[in-house]
Structures are given as structure tokens and as C-alpha cells.
Coordinates of C-alpha atoms and ligand atoms in Angstrom, one line a residue:
X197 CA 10.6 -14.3 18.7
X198 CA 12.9 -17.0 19.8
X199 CA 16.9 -16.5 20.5
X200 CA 19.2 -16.8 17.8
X201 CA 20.7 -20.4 18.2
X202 CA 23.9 -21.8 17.6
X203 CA 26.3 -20.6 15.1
X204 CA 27.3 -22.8 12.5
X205 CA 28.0 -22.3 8.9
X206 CA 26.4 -23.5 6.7
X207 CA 27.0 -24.5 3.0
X208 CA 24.1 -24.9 1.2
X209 CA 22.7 -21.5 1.0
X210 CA 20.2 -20.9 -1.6
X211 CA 16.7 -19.1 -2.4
X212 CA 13.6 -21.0 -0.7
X213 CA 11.2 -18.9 -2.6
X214 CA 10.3 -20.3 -6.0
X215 CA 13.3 -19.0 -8.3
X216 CA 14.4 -16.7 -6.0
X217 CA 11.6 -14.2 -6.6
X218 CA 10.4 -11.3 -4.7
X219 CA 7.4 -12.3 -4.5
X220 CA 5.7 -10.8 -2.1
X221 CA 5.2 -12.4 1.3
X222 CA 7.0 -15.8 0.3
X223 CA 7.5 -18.6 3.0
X224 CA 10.8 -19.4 3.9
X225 CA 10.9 -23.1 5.3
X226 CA 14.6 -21.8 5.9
X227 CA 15.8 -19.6 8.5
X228 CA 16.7 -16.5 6.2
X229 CA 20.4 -16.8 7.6
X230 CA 20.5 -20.2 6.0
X231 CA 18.5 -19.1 2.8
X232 CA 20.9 -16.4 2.1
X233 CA 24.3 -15.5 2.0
X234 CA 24.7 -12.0 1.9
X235 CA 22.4 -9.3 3.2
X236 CA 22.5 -6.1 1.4
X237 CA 21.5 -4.2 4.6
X238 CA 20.2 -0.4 5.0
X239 CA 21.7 1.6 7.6
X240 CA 18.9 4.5 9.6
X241 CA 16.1 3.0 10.0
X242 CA 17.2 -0.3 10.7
X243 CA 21.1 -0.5 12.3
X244 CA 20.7 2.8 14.2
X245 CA 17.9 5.6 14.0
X246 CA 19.5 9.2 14.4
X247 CA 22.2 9.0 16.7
X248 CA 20.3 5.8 18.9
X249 CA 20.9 2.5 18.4
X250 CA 18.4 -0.1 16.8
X251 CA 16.8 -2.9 19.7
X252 CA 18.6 -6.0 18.5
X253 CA 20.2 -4.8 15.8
X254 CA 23.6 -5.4 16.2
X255 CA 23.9 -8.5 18.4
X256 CA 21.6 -9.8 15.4
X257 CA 24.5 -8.8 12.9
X258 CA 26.7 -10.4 15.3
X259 CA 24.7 -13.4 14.8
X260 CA 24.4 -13.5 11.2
X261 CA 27.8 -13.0 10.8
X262 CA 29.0 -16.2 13.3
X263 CA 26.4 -18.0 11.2
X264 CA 27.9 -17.5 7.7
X265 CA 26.1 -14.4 6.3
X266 CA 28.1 -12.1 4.9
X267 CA 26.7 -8.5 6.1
X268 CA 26.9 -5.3 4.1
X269 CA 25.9 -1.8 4.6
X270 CA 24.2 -0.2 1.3
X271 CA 23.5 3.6 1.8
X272 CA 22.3 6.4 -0.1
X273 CA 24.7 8.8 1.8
X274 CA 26.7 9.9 -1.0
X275 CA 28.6 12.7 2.0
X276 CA 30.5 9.9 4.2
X277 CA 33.7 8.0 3.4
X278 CA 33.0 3.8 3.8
X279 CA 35.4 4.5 6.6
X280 CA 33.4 7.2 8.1
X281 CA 30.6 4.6 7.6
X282 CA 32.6 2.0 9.4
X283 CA 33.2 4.1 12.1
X284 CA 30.0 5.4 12.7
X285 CA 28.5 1.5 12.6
X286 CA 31.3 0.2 15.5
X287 CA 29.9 3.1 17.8
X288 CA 26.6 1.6 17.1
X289 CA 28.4 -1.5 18.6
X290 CA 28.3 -3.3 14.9
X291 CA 32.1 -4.0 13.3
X292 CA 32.9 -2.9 10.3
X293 CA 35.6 -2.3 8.0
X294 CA 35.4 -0.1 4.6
X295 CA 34.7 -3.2 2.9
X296 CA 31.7 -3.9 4.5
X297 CA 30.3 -0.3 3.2
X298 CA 28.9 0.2 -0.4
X299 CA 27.7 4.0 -1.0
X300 CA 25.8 5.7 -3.6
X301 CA 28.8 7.8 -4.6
X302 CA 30.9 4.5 -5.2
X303 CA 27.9 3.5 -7.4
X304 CA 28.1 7.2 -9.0
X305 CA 32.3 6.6 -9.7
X306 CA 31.2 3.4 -11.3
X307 CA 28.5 4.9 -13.8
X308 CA 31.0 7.6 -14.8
X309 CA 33.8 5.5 -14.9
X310 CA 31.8 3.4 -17.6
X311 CA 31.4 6.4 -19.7
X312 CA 34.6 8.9 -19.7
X313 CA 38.2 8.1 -20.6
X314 CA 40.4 7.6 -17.9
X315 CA 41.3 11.2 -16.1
X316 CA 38.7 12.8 -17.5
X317 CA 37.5 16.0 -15.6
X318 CA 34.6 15.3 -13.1
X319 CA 32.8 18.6 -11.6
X320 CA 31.9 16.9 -8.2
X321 CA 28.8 19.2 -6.7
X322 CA 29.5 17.2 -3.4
X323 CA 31.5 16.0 -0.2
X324 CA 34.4 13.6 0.6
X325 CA 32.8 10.7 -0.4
X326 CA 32.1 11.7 -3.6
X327 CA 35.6 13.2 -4.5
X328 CA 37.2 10.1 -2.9
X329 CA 34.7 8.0 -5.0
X330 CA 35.9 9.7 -8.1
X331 CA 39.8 9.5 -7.3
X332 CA 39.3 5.7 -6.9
X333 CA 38.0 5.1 -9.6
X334 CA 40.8 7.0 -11.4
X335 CA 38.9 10.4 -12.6
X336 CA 39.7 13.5 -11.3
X337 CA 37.4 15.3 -9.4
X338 CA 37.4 19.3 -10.1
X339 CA 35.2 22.5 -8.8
X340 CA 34.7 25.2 -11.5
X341 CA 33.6 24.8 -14.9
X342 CA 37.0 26.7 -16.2
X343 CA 38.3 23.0 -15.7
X344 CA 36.2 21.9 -18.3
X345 CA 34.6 19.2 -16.7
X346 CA 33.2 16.1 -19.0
X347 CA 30.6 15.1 -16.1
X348 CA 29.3 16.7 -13.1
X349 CA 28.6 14.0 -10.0
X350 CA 26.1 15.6 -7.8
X351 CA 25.7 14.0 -3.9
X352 CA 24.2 15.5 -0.9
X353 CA 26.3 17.7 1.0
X354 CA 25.4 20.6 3.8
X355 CA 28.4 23.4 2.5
X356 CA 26.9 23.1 -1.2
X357 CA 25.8 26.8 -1.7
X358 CA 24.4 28.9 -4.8
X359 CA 28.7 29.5 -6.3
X360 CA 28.7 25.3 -6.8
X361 CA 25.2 25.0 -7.9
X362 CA 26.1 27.2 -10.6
X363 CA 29.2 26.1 -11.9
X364 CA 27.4 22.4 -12.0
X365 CA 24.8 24.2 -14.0
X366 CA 26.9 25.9 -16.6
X367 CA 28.7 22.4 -16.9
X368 CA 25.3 21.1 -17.6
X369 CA 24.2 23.5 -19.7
X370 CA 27.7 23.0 -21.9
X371 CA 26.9 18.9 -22.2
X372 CA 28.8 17.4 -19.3
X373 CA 27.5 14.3 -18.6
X374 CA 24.8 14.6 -15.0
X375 CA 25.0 11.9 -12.2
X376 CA 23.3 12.1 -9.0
X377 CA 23.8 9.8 -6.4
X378 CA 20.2 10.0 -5.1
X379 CA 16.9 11.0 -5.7
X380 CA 15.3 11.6 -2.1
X381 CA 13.9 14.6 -1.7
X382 CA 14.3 14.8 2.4
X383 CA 17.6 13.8 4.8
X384 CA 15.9 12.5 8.7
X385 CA 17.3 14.8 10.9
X386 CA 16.8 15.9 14.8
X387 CA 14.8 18.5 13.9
X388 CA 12.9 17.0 11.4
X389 CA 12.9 16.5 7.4
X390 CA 15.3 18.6 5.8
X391 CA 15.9 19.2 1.9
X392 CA 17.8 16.1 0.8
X393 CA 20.2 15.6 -2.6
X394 CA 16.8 15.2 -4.9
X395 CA 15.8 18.8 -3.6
X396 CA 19.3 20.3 -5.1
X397 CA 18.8 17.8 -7.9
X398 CA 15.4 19.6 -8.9
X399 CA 16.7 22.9 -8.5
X400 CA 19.8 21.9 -10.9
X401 CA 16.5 20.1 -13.4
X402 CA 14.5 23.3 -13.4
X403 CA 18.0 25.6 -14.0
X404 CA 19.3 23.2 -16.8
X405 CA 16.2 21.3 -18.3
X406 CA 18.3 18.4 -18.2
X407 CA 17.8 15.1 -16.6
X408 CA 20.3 13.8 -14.0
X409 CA 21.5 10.0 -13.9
X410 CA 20.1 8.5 -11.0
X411 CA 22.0 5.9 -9.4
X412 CA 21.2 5.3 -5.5
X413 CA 18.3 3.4 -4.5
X414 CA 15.8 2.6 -5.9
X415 CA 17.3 2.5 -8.8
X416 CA 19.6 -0.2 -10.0
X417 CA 23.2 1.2 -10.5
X418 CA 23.5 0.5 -6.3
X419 CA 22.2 -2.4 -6.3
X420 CA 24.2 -4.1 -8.7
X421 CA 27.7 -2.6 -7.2
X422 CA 26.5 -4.0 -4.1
X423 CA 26.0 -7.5 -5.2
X424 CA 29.4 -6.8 -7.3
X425 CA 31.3 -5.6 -4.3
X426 CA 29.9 -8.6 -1.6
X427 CA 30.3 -11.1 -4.4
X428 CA 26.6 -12.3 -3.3
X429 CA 25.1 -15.2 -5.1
X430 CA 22.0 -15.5 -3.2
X431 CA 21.2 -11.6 -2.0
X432 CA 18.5 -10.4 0.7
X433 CA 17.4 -6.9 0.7
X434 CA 16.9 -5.6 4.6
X435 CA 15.4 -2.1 4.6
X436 CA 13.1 -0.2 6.3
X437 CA 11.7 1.8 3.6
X438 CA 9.2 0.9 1.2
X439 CA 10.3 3.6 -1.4
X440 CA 13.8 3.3 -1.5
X441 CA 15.4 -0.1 0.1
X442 CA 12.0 -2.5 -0.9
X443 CA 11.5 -1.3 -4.6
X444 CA 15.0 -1.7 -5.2
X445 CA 14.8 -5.2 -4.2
X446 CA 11.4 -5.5 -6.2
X447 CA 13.1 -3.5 -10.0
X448 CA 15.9 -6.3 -9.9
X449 CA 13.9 -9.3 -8.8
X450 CA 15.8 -9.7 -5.2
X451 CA 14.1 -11.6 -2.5
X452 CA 14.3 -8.4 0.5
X453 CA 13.1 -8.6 4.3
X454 CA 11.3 -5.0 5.5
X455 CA 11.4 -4.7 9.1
X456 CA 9.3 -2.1 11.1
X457 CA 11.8 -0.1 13.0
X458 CA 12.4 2.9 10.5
X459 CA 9.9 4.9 8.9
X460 CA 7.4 2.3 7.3
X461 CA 4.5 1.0 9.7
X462 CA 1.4 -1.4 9.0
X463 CA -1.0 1.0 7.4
X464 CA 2.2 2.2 4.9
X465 CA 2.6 -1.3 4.4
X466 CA -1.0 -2.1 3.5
X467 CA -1.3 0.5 1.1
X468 CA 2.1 -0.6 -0.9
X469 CA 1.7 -0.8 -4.4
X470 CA 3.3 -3.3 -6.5
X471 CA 6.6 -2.2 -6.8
X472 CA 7.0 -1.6 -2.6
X473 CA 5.5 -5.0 -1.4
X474 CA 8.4 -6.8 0.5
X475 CA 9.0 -10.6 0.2
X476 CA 9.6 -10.8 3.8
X477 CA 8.7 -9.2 6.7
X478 CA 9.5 -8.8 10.5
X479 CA 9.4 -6.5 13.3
X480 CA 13.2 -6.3 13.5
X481 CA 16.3 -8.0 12.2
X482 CA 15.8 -10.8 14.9
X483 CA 13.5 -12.0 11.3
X484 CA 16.8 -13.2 9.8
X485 CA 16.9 -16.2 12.0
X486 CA 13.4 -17.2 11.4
X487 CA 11.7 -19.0 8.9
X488 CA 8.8 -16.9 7.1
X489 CA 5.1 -18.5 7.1
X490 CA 3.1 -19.0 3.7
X491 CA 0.4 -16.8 3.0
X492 CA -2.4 -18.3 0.6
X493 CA -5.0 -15.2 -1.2
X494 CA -7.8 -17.4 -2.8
X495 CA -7.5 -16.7 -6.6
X496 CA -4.3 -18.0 -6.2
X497 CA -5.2 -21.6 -7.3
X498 CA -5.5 -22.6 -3.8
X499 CA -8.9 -21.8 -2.1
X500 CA -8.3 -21.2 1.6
X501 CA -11.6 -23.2 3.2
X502 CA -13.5 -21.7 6.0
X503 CA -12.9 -18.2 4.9
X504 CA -16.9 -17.0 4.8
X505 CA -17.5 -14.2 6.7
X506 CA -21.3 -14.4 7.7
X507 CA -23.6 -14.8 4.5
X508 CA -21.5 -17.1 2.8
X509 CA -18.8 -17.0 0.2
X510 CA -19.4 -14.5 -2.6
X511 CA -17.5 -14.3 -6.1
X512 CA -15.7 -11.1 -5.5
X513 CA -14.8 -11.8 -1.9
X514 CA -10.5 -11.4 -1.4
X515 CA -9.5 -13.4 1.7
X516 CA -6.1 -14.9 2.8
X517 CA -4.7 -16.7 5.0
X518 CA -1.7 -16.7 7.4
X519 CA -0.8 -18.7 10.2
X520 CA -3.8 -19.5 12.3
X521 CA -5.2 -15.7 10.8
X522 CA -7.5 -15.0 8.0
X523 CA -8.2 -11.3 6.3
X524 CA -10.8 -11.1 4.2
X525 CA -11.9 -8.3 1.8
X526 CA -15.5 -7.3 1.3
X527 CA -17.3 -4.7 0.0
X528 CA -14.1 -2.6 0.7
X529 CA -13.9 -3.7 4.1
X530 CA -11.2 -5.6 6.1
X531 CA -12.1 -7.9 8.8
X532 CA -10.3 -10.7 10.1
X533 CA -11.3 -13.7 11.6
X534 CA -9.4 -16.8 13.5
X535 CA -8.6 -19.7 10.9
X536 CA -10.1 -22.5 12.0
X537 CA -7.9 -25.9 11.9
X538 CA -8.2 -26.5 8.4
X539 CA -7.4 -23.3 6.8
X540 CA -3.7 -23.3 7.4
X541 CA -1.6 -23.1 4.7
X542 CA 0.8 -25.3 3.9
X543 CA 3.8 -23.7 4.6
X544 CA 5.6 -24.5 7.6
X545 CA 7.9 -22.2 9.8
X546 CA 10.9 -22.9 11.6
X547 CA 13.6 -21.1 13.9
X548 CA 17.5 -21.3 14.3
X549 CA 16.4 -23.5 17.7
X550 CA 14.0 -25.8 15.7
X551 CA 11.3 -24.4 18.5
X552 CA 7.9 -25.5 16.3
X553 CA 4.5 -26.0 18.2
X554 CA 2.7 -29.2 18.3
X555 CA 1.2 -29.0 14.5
X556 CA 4.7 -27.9 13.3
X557 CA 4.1 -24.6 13.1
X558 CA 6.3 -22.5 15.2
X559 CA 4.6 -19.5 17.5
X560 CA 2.9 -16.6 15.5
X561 CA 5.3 -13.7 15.5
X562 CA 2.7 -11.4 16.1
X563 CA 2.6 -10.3 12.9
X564 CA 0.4 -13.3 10.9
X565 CA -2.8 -11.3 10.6
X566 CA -0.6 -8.6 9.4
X567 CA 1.0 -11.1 6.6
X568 CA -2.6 -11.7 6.1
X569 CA -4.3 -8.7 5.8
X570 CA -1.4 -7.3 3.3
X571 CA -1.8 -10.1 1.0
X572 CA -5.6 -9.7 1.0
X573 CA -5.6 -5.8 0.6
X574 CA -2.7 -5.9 -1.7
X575 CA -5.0 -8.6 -3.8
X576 CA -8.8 -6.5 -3.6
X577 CA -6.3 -3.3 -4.7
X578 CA -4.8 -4.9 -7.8
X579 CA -8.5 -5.8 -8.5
X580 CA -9.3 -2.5 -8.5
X581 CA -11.8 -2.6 -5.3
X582 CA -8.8 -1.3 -2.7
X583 CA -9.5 -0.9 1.3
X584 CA -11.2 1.5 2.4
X585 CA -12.5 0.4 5.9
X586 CA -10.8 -1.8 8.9
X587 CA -12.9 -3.4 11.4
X588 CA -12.8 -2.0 14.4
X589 CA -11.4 -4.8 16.4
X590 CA -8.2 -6.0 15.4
X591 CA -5.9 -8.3 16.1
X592 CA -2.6 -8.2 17.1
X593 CA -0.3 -6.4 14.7
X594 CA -2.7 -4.4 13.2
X595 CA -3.5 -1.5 15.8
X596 CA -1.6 0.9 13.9
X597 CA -3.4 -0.2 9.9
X598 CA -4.7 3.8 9.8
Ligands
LIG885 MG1 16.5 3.4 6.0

């Protein structure tokens, strides 16, 4: 990966993939700083991981920042304050101001707002976030069903115990409007996966029979206060979850870059359905100042040549190609092969320092046969003949497929 060039706004930002899409592994003749202008950018996983810091993570905010991209941090953590947030980020050595911070309980606030008089009651099953969330957005957040609540907000929060479960339920069960402000089932911890807001969220389901509004990621109530709040014309998606960050991007037709420093790794990645394939991808956020290579499946209109794999083409053969890689899908089996001269694709790939080899493709990231073998296996899947076998030489990138 080459260095991060020299900062310099500039104006004429827009989507290099056709419309805009999220189409999955698009090329971006553009650096993605220049194709974008704000990132709506996860936080563990890809800024910091538990209490460590991210490799390159924050001198590549840094970056994206002097070069025009406007930066902000979209959580699920419905607990912390955007100022808690923004603290936690500048010891992470990445500036921030509340701002910069959207949550899933300012997304929560919203919903509610849009359906309760102003001051209405709101039971908030929850921490600071959420009761501040509430205040701001002129309800007023109370603790006991007595109070007559006409909504109950539910976020994670550790000091929740079985007393506030069950005033939220008896608010429930008398009609109050539900909203949660996620759905995952686990928090990351030290010491491992522990019950996350979507745990207390089931428990609340099975007590009630009621379904909660969901509004944190991946659904779309986030989403869209994020691009509300940054004022983003032309959004990216960084995340390092497929689940969450990815098919958020994918529900509301957002280009988004998945890079491999949280929780998602090749083989996760090869097996993504649909709805969790990234348009983008890199091994960290260094990817926002590089251009993104093409990737070609045949049965896309455009043949790749030279793709047989011993024996000759055959009709229900999946192969694609990436960079000077090809992947090809046979009989349930990936193998990969070196693309000979030819079988390039058109796309070309360029950095922030314009560094590009002698055919005017720039250096292969490491990840082309990756890019490859994705597209390939994503394609034989949605056929309904999915992977089932690697070869057992692979190339680089693709040690860790599963
Ligand atoms: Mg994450």
C-alpha cells in the first residue's frame, strides 16, 4: 500500500461506481477520498479494537480529513454520550468533537420524536446516552410505569436489572410505543462475548409478545440520521462487520468499504450472502486513498479469456477475474490461477501518489485473488452450486478462506 499523498481538497466529489450503487466489488478509478465526501465510519473493529488502537487508523483519519472528507463516527452504543464518544476517539489519538458522533440512541430520539407529542413521557430502559438523547430531542425521559409513559426506549446498559426490565414490560404490555436502539445479541468484551442490547430485547419479546422498533444498524433509521447529521451527498460506509456496518450500506443502496481489522476475515467474507457483500474492500483504512480494481465474473456480459482450468471451458464453469488473478468455480471447487496478459479487466487502479506500474495498473494490494475469488464464489452461490472446496495452494490473501 502506498503512503497517503498530498492533501488537497478537492471539489468534484462524486460516486465512480455506476449510479452510486453498492454493487459489490465496484472499481474505483478514484481514490475513495476523492470519490466521497463523507465516510460514515464504524468505531471497534476498525478505529480502535477493545482498549488498543487500530494500525493506521488514525493517521489515515488524519489524512482523510486534510484531504476534504468529512469523517463521522456511526455506533450502535446506545450507553455513551457523543462526548464520551469523542473523548474516547482523541485517546485513540483521532479528534473529535460531539459532532463528529452519531449514536443509535440519537437515531432512537428521532424515531420517537416523529411519533409522540412534544413532552410526552418516554420510559428509557437505558443509560446516559439514551436519557440525554431523549431530552434533546425535547421528550422527557422517566423510570416507572406510574409515569405513564407513551414509549419505552430500550439501549444497552450494564446497571439494567430485573426492577427496569419490568416496569418497561408493564409499559409494553399497556401499549407504549417499543424502540430499541439495537438488535445485536453480543457486546466484544476482554473476556469475551457478553449478552448485548438484543439479548434484553428478546427477553422483553418473549415477556410482552410484542415487537420492538429497531433502529441501529443494520437497519435504516441510523443510517439516515447519519447522512442527515454529516449533511453527506455522496456517503461511504467503512465497517468491519458484515452483519451490521455492510448490510446497512447494502438495505439503503450506499457504496461502503469493509476492511479486515475487526471481526470479519476472508472465509466470512466468501461466504457473504447478498445482502453482506461490501462494494469495496481493503485490509485497513489506508483503502481510502486507493483506487479499487474491477472485477469481471463471466456471465456478466464480459467473458474474461484465458480462464480454462485444464479440460477446457465448460457451460457451468464461474470464474473472475482481478488484477493479474483469476478464481474459478468448478464442480464446487475453488482454484485460482495467474491471469495471463490478456485477461485483465478493464478497470484501472490508481493511488493518492499516482504510483501505477508499467501497464497502468498500480501494485496488487495483496488482496486481488481475494477480490477474485469473492466475486466467483459469491456468483457459483447465487447459482445455487456454492463452494465447497479451496485448493490447497493459495495465493496470497487467501490463507485464512476456511
Ligand atoms: Mg465494528
Amino acid at each position: 500500500m502506498t503512503g497517503y499523498g498530498n492533501p488537497a481538497v478537492t471539489e468534484s466529489r462524486g460516486p465512480m461506481c455506476p449510479m452510486g450503487s453498492s454493487h459489490p466489488l465496484s472499481a474505483s478509478p478514484s481514490v475513495l477520498v476523492d470519490a466521497f465526501d463523507v465516510a460514515l465510519m464504524d468505531l471497534d473493529g476498525v478505529v480502535y479494537r477493545g482498549s488498543e488502537a487500530v494500525p493506521h487508523a488514525s493517521r489515515a483519519i488524519a489524512s482523510a480529513r486534510a484531504h476534504g472528507m468529512r469523517v463521522v463516527f456511526v455506533t450502535n452504543n446506545a450507553l455513551r454520550t457523543p462526548d464520551e464518544v469523542a473523548r474516547r476517539l482523541a485517546s485513540f489519538g483521532v479528534p473529535a468533537v460531539p459532532t463528529d458522533v452519531i449514536t443509535s440512541a440519537q437515531a432512537a430520539a428521532r424515531v420517537l420524536a416523529a411519533r409522540l407529542p412534544g413532552g410526552a413521557a418516554v420510559l428509557v430502559l437505558g443509560g446516559r446516552g439514551l436519557r440525554d438523547a431523549v431530552n434533546d430531542v425535547g421528550l422527557r425521559p422517566v423510570a416507572t410505569v406510574e409515569e405513564q409513559p407513551a414509549a419505552v426506549v430500550q439501549g444497552f446498559d450494564p446497571d439494567i436489572d430485573y426492577a427496569r426490565l419490568s416496569e418497561a414490560a408493564l409499559a409494553i404490555r399497556a401499549g407504549a410505543v417499543w424502540v430499541a436502539s439495537n438488535a445485536d445479541a453480543t457486546v466484544p468484551t476482554e473476556r469475551g462475548l457478553m449478552p448485548g442490547n438484543g439479548s434484553l430485547v428478546a427477553m422483553l419479546r418473549t415477556a410482552t409478545g410484542s415487537e420492538p422498533i429497531v433502529v441501529g444498524k443494520p437497519e435504516r433509521a441510523l443510517h439516515e440520521e447519519s447522512v442527515r447529521r454529516s449533511g453527506a451527498r455522496y456517503p461511504l460506509v467503512v465497517g468491519d462487520r458484515l452483519d451490521t456496518d455492510i448490510s446497512s450500506a447494502v438495505r439503503s443502496g450506499t457504496p461502503s468499504l469493509l476492511v479486515l481489522t475487526g471481526v470479519v476475515g476472508p472465509g466470512d467474507l466468501l461466504r457473504a450472502e447478498p445482502l453482506y457483500r461490501p462494494t469495496y474492500l481493503s485490509a485497513d483504512l489506508r483503502g481510502l486513498f486507493a483506487g479499487h480494481p474491477s472485477v469481471v465474473v463471466n456471465g456478466d456480459g464480459v467473458p474474461p479469456q484465458g480462464v480454462e482450468v485444464g479440460g477446457g471451458p465448460r457451460s457451468d464453469d464461474v470464474s473472475a477475474v482481478c488484477g493479474s488473478w483469476v478464481a474459478q468455480v468448478r464442480d464446487s471447487t475453488l482454484t485460482w490461477r495467474r491471469a495471463g496478459p490478456t485477461t485483465r479487466a478493464g478497470g484501472t487502479r490508481g493511488t493518492v501518489d499516482g504510483v501505477l506500474s508499467a501497464d497502468g495498473m498500480p501494485p496488487d494490494d495483496g488482496l486481488d485473488a481475494l477480490r477474485a475469488a469473492c466475486a466467483a464464489g459469491w456468483a457459483a452461490a447465487d447459482r445455487g452450486a456454492p463452494v465447497r472446496a479451496l485448493a490447497g495452494t493459495r495465493p496470497p490473501g487467501c490463507a485464512d478462506l476456511g
